[in-house]
Amino acid sequence: MGDKMPSSDNADECNPGGSWRKSSYSMSNGQCIETARLAGGCIGVRDSMAVGTMLRFEPEAWAAFLTELRTAPSFKG
């Protein structure tokens, strides 16, 4: 999926200024993954129970990740 790896951020950088969106596949038991658009077009991904850390993806890496998910034989979405 390219040569750009997601990076970990500190708590101060985890506030995108917008809102975090919970995955529609998240369970009601609090085990949730959330995403947000960050400055510069990057995408942040975090565990809703560990809001002080996140992964940050460059737009190209995020698009490649989503394409891989959508085309994988086991994807049911």
PDB file of C-alpha atoms in Angstrom:
ATOM      1  CA  MET A   1       0.000   0.000   0.000  1.00  0.00           C
ATOM      2  CA  GLY A   2       2.775   2.379  -0.735  1.00  0.00           C
ATOM      3  CA  ASP A   3       5.803   3.484   1.180  1.00  0.00           C
ATOM      4  CA  LYS A   4       4.145   5.900   3.602  1.00  0.00           C
ATOM      5  CA  MET A   5       3.445   4.402   6.998  1.00  0.00           C
ATOM      6  CA  PRO A   6       0.881   5.874   9.375  1.00  0.00           C
ATOM      7  CA  SER A   7       2.385   7.811  12.230  1.00  0.00           C
ATOM      8  CA  SER A   8       1.462   8.029  15.882  1.00  0.00           C
ATOM      9  CA  ASP A   9       0.619  11.426  17.311  1.00  0.00           C
ATOM     10  CA  ASN A  10       0.381  12.900  20.776  1.00  0.00           C
ATOM     11  CA  ALA A  11      -2.819  13.978  22.475  1.00  0.00           C
ATOM     12  CA  ASP A  12      -2.532  17.631  21.431  1.00  0.00           C
ATOM     13  CA  GLU A  13      -2.568  16.681  17.762  1.00  0.00           C
ATOM     14  CA  CYS A  14      -5.545  14.324  18.112  1.00  0.00           C
ATOM     15  CA  ASN A  15      -8.146  17.082  17.973  1.00  0.00           C
ATOM     16  CA  PRO A  16      -8.911  17.572  14.273  1.00  0.00           C
ATOM     17  CA  GLY A  17     -11.034  20.648  14.874  1.00  0.00           C
ATOM     18  CA  GLY A  18     -13.939  18.778  13.326  1.00  0.00           C
ATOM     19  CA  SER A  19     -15.651  15.687  14.498  1.00  0.00           C
ATOM     20  CA  TRP A  20     -14.567  12.101  14.767  1.00  0.00           C
ATOM     21  CA  ARG A  21     -16.820   9.617  12.970  1.00  0.00           C
ATOM     22  CA  LYS A  22     -17.461   6.172  14.368  1.00  0.00           C
ATOM     23  CA  SER A  23     -17.293   3.184  12.045  1.00  0.00           C
ATOM     24  CA  SER A  24     -20.652   1.692  11.125  1.00  0.00           C
ATOM     25  CA  TYR A  25     -19.081  -1.676  11.944  1.00  0.00           C
ATOM     26  CA  SER A  26     -18.351  -0.660  15.547  1.00  0.00           C
ATOM     27  CA  MET A  27     -20.062  -2.580  18.290  1.00  0.00           C
ATOM     28  CA  SER A  28     -22.200  -1.015  21.005  1.00  0.00           C
ATOM     29  CA  ASN A  29     -19.805  -2.335  23.684  1.00  0.00           C
ATOM     30  CA  GLY A  30     -17.390   0.592  23.278  1.00  0.00           C
ATOM     31  CA  GLN A  31     -14.921  -1.182  20.996  1.00  0.00           C
ATOM     32  CA  CYS A  32     -15.010   1.467  18.286  1.00  0.00           C
ATOM     33  CA  ILE A  33     -12.758   2.810  15.581  1.00  0.00           C
ATOM     34  CA  GLU A  34     -13.166   6.458  14.642  1.00  0.00           C
ATOM     35  CA  THR A  35     -11.845   8.532  11.734  1.00  0.00           C
ATOM     36  CA  ALA A  36     -11.490  12.268  11.152  1.00  0.00           C
ATOM     37  CA  ARG A  37     -10.169  14.583   8.457  1.00  0.00           C
ATOM     38  CA  LEU A  38      -7.079  16.383   9.698  1.00  0.00           C
ATOM     39  CA  ALA A  39      -5.279  19.493   8.526  1.00  0.00           C
ATOM     40  CA  GLY A  40      -3.616  19.086   5.162  1.00  0.00           C
ATOM     41  CA  GLY A  41      -6.077  16.420   4.038  1.00  0.00           C
ATOM     42  CA  CYS A  42      -4.667  13.650   6.214  1.00  0.00           C
ATOM     43  CA  ILE A  43      -6.977  11.083   7.818  1.00  0.00           C
ATOM     44  CA  GLY A  44      -6.768  10.285  11.524  1.00  0.00           C
ATOM     45  CA  VAL A  45      -7.779   6.862  12.865  1.00  0.00           C
ATOM     46  CA  ARG A  46      -8.141   6.146  16.570  1.00  0.00           C
ATOM     47  CA  ASP A  47      -9.594   3.744  19.099  1.00  0.00           C
ATOM     48  CA  SER A  48     -12.493   5.542  20.781  1.00  0.00           C
ATOM     49  CA  MET A  49     -11.294   4.267  24.163  1.00  0.00           C
ATOM     50  CA  ALA A  50      -7.739   5.632  23.645  1.00  0.00           C
ATOM     51  CA  VAL A  51      -8.438   9.133  22.364  1.00  0.00           C
ATOM     52  CA  GLY A  52      -4.959  10.461  23.160  1.00  0.00           C
ATOM     53  CA  THR A  53      -3.334   8.509  20.326  1.00  0.00           C
ATOM     54  CA  MET A  54      -4.086   8.009  16.665  1.00  0.00           C
ATOM     55  CA  LEU A  55      -2.675   6.916  13.361  1.00  0.00           C
ATOM     56  CA  ARG A  56      -2.351   9.560  10.668  1.00  0.00           C
ATOM     57  CA  PHE A  57      -2.566   8.546   7.015  1.00  0.00           C
ATOM     58  CA  GLU A  58      -1.559  10.622   4.017  1.00  0.00           C
ATOM     59  CA  PRO A  59      -4.507  10.928   1.577  1.00  0.00           C
ATOM     60  CA  GLU A  60      -2.870   8.632  -0.995  1.00  0.00           C
ATOM     61  CA  ALA A  61      -2.161   5.929   1.582  1.00  0.00           C
ATOM     62  CA  TRP A  62      -5.735   6.138   2.925  1.00  0.00           C
ATOM     63  CA  ALA A  63      -7.180   5.834  -0.592  1.00  0.00           C
ATOM     64  CA  ALA A  64      -4.981   2.797  -1.294  1.00  0.00           C
ATOM     65  CA  PHE A  65      -6.049   1.218   2.016  1.00  0.00           C
ATOM     66  CA  LEU A  66      -9.748   1.700   1.216  1.00  0.00           C
ATOM     67  CA  THR A  67      -9.282   0.331  -2.305  1.00  0.00           C
ATOM     68  CA  GLU A  68      -7.574  -2.743  -0.893  1.00  0.00           C
ATOM     69  CA  LEU A  69     -10.412  -3.300   1.575  1.00  0.00           C
ATOM     70  CA  ARG A  70     -13.101  -2.898  -1.074  1.00  0.00           C
ATOM     71  CA  THR A  71     -11.438  -5.288  -3.504  1.00  0.00           C
ATOM     72  CA  ALA A  72     -10.420  -7.963  -0.995  1.00  0.00           C
ATOM     73  CA  PRO A  73     -12.333 -11.230  -1.481  1.00  0.00           C
ATOM     74  CA  SER A  74     -13.366 -11.329   2.196  1.00  0.00           C
ATOM     75  CA  PHE A  75     -14.804  -7.775   2.253  1.00  0.00           C
ATOM     76  CA  LYS A  76     -18.559  -7.873   2.697  1.00  0.00           C
ATOM     77  CA  GLY A  77     -19.368  -4.152   2.584  1.00  0.00           C
TER      78      GLY A  77
END
